[in-house]
GROMACS .gro file of C-alpha atoms in nm:
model
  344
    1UNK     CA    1   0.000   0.000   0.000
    2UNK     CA    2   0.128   0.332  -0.118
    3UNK     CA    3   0.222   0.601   0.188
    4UNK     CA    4   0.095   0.893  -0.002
    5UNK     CA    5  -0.188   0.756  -0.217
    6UNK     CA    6  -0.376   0.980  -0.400
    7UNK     CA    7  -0.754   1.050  -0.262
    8UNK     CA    8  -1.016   1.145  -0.535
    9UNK     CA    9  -1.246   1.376  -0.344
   10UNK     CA   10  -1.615   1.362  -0.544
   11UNK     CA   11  -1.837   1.651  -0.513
   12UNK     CA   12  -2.161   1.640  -0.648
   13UNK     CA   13  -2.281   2.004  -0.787
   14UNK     CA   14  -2.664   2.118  -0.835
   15UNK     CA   15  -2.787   2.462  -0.768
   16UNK     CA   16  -2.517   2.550  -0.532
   17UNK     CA   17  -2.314   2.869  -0.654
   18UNK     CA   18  -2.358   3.038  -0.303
   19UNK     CA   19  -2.202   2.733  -0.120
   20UNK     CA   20  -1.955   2.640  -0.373
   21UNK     CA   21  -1.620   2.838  -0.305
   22UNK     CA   22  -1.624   2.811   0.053
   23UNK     CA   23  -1.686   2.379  -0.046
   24UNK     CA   24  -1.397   2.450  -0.294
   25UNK     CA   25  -1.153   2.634  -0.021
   26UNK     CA   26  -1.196   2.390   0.204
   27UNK     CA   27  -1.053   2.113  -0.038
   28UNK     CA   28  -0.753   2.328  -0.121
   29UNK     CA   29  -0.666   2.406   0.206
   30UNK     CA   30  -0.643   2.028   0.298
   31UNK     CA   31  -0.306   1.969   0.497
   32UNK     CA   32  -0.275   1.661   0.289
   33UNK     CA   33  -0.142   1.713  -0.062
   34UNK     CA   34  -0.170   1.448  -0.274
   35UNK     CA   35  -0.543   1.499  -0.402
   36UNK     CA   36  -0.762   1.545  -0.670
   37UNK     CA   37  -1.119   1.703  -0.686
   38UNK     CA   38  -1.396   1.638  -0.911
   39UNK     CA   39  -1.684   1.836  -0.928
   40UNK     CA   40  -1.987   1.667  -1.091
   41UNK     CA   41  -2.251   1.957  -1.223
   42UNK     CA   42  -2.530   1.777  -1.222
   43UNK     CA   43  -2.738   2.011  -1.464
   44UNK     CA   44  -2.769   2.274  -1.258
   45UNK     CA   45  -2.964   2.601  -1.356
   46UNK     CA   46  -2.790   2.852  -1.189
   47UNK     CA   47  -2.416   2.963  -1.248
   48UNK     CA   48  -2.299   2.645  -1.063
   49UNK     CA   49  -2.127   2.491  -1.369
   50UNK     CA   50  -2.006   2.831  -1.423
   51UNK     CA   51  -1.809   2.871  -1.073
   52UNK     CA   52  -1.656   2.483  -1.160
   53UNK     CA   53  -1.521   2.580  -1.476
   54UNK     CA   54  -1.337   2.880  -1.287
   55UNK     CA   55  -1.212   2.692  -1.003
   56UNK     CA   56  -1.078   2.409  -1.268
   57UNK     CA   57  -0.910   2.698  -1.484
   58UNK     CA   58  -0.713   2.814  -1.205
   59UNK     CA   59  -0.605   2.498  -1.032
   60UNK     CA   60  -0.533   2.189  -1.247
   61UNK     CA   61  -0.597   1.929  -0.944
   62UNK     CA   62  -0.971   1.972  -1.025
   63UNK     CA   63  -1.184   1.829  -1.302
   64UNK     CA   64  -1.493   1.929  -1.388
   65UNK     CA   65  -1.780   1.722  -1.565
   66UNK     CA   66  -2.116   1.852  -1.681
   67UNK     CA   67  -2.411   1.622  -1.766
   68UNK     CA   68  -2.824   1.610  -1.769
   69UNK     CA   69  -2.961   1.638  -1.423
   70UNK     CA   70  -3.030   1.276  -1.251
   71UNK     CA   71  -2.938   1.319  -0.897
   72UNK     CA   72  -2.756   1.288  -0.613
   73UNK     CA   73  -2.710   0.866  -0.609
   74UNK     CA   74  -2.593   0.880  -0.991
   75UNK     CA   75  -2.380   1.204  -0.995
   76UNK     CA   76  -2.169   1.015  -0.727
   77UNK     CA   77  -2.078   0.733  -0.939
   78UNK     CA   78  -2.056   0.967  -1.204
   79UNK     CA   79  -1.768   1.145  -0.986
   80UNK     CA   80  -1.617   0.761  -0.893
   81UNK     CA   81  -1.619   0.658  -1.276
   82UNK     CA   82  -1.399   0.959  -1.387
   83UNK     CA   83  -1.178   0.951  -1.073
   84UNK     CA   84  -0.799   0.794  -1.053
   85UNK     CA   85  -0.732   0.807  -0.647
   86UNK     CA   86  -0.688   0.488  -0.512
   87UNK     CA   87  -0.921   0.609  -0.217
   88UNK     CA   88  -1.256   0.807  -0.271
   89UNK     CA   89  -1.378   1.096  -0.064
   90UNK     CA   90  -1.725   1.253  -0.102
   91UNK     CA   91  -1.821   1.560   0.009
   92UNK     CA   92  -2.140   1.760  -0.100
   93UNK     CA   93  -2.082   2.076  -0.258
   94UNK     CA   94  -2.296   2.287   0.014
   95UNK     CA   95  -2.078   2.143   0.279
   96UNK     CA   96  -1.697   2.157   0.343
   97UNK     CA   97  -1.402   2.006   0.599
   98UNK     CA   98  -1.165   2.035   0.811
   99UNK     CA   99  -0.789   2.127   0.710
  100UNK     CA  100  -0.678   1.767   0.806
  101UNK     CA  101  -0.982   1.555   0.693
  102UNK     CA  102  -0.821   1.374   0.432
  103UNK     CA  103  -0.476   1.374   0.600
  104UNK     CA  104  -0.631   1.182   0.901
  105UNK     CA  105  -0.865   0.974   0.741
  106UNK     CA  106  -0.568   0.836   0.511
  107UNK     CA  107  -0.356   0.760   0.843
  108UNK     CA  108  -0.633   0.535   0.971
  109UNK     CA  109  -0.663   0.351   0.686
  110UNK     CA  110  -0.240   0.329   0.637
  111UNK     CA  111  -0.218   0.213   0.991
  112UNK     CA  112  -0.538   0.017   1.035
  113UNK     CA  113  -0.492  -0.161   0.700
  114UNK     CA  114  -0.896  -0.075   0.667
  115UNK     CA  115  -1.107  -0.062   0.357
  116UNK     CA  116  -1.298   0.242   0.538
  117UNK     CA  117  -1.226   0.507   0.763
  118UNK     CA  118  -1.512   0.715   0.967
  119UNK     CA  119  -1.459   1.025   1.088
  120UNK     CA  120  -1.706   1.208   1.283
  121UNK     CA  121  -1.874   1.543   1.215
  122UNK     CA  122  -2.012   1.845   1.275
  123UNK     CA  123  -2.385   1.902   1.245
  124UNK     CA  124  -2.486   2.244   1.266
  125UNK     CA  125  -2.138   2.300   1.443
  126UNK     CA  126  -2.203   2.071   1.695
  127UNK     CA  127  -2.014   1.753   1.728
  128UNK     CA  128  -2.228   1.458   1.662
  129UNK     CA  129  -2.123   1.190   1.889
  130UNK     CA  130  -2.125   0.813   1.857
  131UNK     CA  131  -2.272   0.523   2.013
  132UNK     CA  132  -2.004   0.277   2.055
  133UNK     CA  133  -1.633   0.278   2.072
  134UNK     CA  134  -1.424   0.416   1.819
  135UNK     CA  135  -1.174   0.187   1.751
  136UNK     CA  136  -1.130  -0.068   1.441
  137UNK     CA  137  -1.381  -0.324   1.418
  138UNK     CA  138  -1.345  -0.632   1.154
  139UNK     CA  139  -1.524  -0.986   1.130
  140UNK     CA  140  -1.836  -1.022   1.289
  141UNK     CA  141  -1.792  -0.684   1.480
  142UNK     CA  142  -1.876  -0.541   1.167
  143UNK     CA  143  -2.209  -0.701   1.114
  144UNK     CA  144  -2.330  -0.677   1.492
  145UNK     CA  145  -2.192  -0.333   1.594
  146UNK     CA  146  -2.208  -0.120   1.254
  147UNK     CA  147  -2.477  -0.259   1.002
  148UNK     CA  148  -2.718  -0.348   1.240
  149UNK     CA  149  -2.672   0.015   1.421
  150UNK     CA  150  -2.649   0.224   1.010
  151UNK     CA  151  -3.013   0.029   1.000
  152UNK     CA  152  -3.156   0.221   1.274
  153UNK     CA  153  -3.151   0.260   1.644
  154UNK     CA  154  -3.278   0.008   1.880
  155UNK     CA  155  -3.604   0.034   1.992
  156UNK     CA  156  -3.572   0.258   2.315
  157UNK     CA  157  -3.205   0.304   2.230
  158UNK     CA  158  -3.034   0.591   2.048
  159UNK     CA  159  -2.778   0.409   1.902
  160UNK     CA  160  -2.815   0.456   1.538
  161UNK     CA  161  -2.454   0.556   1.306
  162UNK     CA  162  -2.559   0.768   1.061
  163UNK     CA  163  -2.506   0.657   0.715
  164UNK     CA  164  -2.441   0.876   0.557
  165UNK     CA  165  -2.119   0.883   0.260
  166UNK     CA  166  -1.965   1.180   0.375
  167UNK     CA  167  -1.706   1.235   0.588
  168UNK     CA  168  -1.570   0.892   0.520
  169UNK     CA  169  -1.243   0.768   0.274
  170UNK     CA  170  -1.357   0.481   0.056
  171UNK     CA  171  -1.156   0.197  -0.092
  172UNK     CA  172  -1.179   0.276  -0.450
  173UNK     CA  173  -1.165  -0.078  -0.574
  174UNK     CA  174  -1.439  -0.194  -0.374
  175UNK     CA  175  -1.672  -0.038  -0.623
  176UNK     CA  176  -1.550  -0.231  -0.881
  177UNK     CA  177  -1.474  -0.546  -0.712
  178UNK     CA  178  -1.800  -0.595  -0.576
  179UNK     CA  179  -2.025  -0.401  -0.832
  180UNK     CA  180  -2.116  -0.160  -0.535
  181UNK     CA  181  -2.282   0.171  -0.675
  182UNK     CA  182  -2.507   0.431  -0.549
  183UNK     CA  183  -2.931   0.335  -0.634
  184UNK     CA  184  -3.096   0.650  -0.784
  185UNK     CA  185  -3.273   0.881  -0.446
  186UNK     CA  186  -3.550   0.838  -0.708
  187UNK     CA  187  -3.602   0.490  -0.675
  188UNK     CA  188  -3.459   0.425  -0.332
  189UNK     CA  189  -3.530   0.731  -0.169
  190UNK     CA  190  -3.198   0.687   0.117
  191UNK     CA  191  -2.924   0.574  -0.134
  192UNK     CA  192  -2.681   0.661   0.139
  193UNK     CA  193  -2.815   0.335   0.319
  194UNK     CA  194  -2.824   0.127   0.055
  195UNK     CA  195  -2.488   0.190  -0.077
  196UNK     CA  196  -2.345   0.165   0.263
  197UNK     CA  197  -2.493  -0.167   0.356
  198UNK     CA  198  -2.343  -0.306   0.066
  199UNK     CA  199  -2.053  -0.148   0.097
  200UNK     CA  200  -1.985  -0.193   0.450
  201UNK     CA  201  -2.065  -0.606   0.453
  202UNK     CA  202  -1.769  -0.639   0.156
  203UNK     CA  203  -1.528  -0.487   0.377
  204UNK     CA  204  -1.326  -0.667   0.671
  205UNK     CA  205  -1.159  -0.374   0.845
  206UNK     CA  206  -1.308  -0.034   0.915
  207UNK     CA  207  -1.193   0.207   1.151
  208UNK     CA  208  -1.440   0.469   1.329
  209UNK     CA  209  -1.268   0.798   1.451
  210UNK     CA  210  -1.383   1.026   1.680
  211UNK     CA  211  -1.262   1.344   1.545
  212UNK     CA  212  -1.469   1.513   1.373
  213UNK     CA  213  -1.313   1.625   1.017
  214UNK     CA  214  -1.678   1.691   0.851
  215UNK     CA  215  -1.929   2.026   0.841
  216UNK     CA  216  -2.262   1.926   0.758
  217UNK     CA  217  -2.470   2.238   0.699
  218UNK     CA  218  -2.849   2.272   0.696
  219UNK     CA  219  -2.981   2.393   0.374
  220UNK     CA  220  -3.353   2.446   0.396
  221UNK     CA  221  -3.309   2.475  -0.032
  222UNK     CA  222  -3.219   2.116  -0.055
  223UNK     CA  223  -3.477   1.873  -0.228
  224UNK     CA  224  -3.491   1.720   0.070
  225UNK     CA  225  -3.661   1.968   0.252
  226UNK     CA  226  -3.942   2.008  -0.044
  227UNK     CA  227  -4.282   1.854   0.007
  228UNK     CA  228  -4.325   1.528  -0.194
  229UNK     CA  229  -4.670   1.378  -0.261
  230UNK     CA  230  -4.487   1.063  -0.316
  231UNK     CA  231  -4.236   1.013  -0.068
  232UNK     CA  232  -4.428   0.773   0.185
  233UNK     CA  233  -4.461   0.537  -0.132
  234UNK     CA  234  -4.108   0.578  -0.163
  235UNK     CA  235  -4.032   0.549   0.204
  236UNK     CA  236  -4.229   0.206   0.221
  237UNK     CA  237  -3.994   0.087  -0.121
  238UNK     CA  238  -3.710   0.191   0.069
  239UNK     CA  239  -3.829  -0.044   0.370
  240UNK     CA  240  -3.907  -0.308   0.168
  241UNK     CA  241  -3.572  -0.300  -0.011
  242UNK     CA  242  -3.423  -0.321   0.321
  243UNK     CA  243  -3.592  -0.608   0.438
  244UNK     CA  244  -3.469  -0.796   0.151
  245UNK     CA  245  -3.094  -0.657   0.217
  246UNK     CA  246  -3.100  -0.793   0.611
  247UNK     CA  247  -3.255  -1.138   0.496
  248UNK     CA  248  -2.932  -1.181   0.272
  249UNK     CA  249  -2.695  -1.057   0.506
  250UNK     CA  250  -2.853  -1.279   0.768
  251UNK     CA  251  -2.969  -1.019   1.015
  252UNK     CA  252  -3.301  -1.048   0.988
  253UNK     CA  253  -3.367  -1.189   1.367
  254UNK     CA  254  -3.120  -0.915   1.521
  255UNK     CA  255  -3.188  -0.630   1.292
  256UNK     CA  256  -3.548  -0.594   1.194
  257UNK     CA  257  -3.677  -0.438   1.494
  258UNK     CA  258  -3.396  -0.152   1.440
  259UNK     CA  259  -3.577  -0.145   1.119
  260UNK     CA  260  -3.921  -0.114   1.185
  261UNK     CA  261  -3.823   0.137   1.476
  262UNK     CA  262  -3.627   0.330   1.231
  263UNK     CA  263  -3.920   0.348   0.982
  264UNK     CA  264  -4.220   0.392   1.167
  265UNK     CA  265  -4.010   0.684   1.222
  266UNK     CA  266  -4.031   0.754   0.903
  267UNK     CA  267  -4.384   0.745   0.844
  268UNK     CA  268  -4.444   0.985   1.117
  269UNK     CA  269  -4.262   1.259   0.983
  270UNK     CA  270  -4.414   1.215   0.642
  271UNK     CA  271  -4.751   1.244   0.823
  272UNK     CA  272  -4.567   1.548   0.975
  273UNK     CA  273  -4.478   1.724   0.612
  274UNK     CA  274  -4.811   1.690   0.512
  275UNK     CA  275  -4.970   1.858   0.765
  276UNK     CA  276  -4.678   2.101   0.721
  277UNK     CA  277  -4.792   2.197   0.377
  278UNK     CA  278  -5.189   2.233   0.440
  279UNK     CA  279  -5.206   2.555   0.362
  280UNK     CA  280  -5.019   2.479  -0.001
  281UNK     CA  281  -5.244   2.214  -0.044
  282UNK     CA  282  -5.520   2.265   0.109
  283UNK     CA  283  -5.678   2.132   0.466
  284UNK     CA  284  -5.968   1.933   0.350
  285UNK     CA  285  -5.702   1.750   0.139
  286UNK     CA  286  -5.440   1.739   0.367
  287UNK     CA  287  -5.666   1.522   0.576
  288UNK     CA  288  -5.815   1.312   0.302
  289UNK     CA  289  -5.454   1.219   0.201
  290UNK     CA  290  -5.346   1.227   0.584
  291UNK     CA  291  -5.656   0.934   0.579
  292UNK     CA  292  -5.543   0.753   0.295
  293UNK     CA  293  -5.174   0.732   0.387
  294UNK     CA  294  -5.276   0.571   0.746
  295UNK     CA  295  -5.529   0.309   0.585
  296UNK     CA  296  -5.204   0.148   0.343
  297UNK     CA  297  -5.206  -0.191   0.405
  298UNK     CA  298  -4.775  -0.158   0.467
  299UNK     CA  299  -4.822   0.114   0.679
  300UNK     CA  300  -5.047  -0.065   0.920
  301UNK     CA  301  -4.855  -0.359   0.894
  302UNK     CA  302  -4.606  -0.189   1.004
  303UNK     CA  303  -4.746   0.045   1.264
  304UNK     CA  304  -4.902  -0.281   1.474
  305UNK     CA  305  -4.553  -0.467   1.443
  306UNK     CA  306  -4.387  -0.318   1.690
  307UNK     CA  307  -4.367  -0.248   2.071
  308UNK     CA  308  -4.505   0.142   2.169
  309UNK     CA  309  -4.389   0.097   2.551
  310UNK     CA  310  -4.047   0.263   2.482
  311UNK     CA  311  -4.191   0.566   2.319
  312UNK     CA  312  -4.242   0.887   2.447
  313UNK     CA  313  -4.630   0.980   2.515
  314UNK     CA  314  -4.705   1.178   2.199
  315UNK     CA  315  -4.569   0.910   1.975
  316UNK     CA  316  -4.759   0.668   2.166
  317UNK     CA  317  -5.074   0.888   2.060
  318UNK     CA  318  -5.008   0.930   1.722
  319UNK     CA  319  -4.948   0.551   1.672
  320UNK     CA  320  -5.266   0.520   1.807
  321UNK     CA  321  -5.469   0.746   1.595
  322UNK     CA  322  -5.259   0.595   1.273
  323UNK     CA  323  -5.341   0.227   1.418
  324UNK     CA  324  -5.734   0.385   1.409
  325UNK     CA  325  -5.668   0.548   1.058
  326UNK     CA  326  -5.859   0.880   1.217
  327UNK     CA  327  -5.697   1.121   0.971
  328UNK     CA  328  -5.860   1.428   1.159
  329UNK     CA  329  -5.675   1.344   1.500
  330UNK     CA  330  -5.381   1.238   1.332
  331UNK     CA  331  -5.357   1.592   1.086
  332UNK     CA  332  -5.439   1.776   1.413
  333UNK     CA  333  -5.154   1.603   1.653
  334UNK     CA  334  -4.930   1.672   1.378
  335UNK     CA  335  -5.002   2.026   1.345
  336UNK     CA  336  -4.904   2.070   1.725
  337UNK     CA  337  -4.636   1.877   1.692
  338UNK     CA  338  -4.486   2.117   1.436
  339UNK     CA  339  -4.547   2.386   1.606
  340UNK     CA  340  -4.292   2.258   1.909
  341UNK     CA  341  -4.001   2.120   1.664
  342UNK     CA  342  -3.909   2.218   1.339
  343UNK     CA  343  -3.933   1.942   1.063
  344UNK     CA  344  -3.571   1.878   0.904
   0.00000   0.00000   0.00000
C-alpha cells in the first residue's frame, strides 16, 4: 500500500453557486497534498457549472464534468467513474471540511490496514457523537456493531450511526470489485443506506474515529426539505428493499426491529410534512390524504408490528390514531407537533 496515495475527493454540484467556493476552499486548504477534486454539475440552472469551470481553470488538481440532471445517487458514481485516487472521498458541494480531513482519514486507513475510515462530524457545528467505541472493528464486529446500528436505532435506544457517505475515505476498488454503486434517491429514496450496507458487509476492516473532520450544513433549499406527494410510497420501497438486504446478510432476527423502529419513524414525519404543507395544499385535502396514507395496508402492517412501551407519550398517541386510521386526530396532533419542533 502506497504512503501517499492519491484520494479522489467527489463533489456532487446542483444549484449550489452560493455554497460552492467556501466547499472549494476547504478542499484546497487540505493539509494533505496528494489529491484530486472532481466536481460533478449535475445540470444545474444557476451559475454552478459556471463557478466549476473557474475553479478548474485556475487549479489543475480539479476536473470538472457537466451532464443532464439525474441526482444525487448517480452524480456520485458519475464522480467515482472519472476519478484515478486509489481512495474516494465525497463531500457535498454545500458542505466543506476540516484542514486535516483527508490527512487523518488516510492515516487510519495506512495504519489500520482498513477498507474504510469514519470520521465524525459536525452538524450544525455541533459535534455529533457516537454510540459505541471508536476503535477498528473487523469480522463479525462489523455485522453486529455497525450494520445493524447504520439500520436504525434500537427500539428505546439511540444508538443509530448515521449513514451517511460523507465524511468517510472509501476503498476505491471496492466499487468495482463488488459491483457496489449508489441506487438513484428516485427509486430508493436513502441511497446513502443502501450503498453503505453493501458497501460496508464487503469490507473486513473499518476504523471509526472520533474526530470530527466533517461540516454538515443545513440547507432548507435542498430537495430534501421540499414537500413530496410521493415520498411515503417511496419510504415504504425503501423499507421493503431493506428487508430484503438484512434477509441476505442474515440479520433479519437481530436487525429488523432496528428497522421497523427506524421506519415507523419515518412514516411519522411524512404524516408530519403533510400537515406542514396544508395551507399549499389545502386542509380538507391534507386530511383526506393524511386518511389515505394511514389506511395502506404496509403502513399498518407496520405500525401494529412493533412495541409502543419505549416511546415517548405523543408518539404513543399518534401511533394510536394511525393504528385507528382517524386522519382528523392524526392531521391535528401533527399540526401541534410542528409547532414545538421544526421538521428537518
Amino acid at each position: 500500500m502506497k504512503e501517499n496515495p492519491l484520494v479522489s475527493i467527489v463533489v456532487p454540484v446542483y444549484n449550489v453557486e452560493k455554497y460552492l467556493s467556501r466547499c472549494y476552499e476547504s478542499i484546497v486548504s487540505q493539509s494533505y497534498s496528494n489529491w484530486e477534486a472532481i466536481l460533478v454539475d449535475d445540470g444545474s440552472t444557476d451559475d454552478s457549472g459556471k463557478v466549476c469551470d473557474e475553479i478548474a481553470l485556475a487549479d489543475l488538481r480539479v476536473k470538472v464534468i457537466h451532464k443532464q440532471n439525474e441526482g444525487l445517487g448517480l452524480t456520485r458514481n458519475c464522480g467515482v467513474r472519472n476519478s484515478s485516487g486509489e481512495y474516494v472521498f465525497f463531500l457535498d458541494s454545500d458542505d466543506y471540511i476540516e484542514n486535516d480531513a483527508i490527512e487523518s482519514l488516510v492515516g487510519y486507513i495506512l495504519d489500520e490496514q482498513c477498507n474504510l475510515a469514519v470520521g465524525n462530524f459536525y452538524y450544525q457545528e455541533e459535534i455529533v457523537g457516537y454510540p459505541i467505541p471508536v476503535g477498528l472493528y473487523s469480522g463479525d464486529e462489523i455485522d453486529t456493531e455497525i450494520l445493524l446500528r447504520i439500520i436504525g436505532s434500537e427500539p428505546g435506544n439511540n444508538d443509530q450511526l448515521t449513514p451517511s457517505s460523507c465524511g468517510k475515505l472509501y476503498k476505491r476498488s471496492i466499487f468495482y470489485e463488488y459491483d457496489i454503486w449508489f441506487p438513484s434517491e428516485r427509486v430508493l429514496i436513502w441511497e446513502d443506506l443502501a450503498f453503505n450496507f453493501k458497501y460496508m458487509r464487503s469490507c473486513n476492516r473499518i476504523y471509526l474515529s472520533d474526530k470530527p473532520v466533517y461540516h454538515y450544513c443545513f440547507n432548507g433549499d435542498s430537495l430534501t426539505h421540499k414537500f413530496d406527494p410521493d415520498k411515503l410510497e417511496k419510504v415504504m420501497a425503501m423499507y421493503k428493499y431493506m428487508m430484503d438486504q438484512i434477509e441476505m446478510a442474515g440479520l433479519r432476527m437481530k436487525a429488523e426491529d432496528r428497522l421497523n423502529n427506524n421506519f415507523v419513524g419515518h412514516i411519522r414525519t411524512c404524516l408530519k410534512l403533510e400537515a406542514f404543507y396544508d395551507k399549499e395544499n389545502g386542509i380538507t385535502k391534507t386530511i383526506k390524504r393524511m386518511t389515505q396514507m394511514c389506511s395502506r395496508e404496509d403502513v399498518q402492517s407496520l405500525i401494529t408490528s412493533i412495541d409502543t412501551s419505549t416511546y415517548n407519550k405523543s408518539q404513543r398517541i399518534l401511533d394510536h390514531f394511525i393504528k385507528t386510521r382517524n386522519g382528523i386526530a392524526v392531521y391535528l396532533l401533527c399540526k401541534a407537533q410542528n409547532r414545538k419542533k421544526r421538521i428537518e
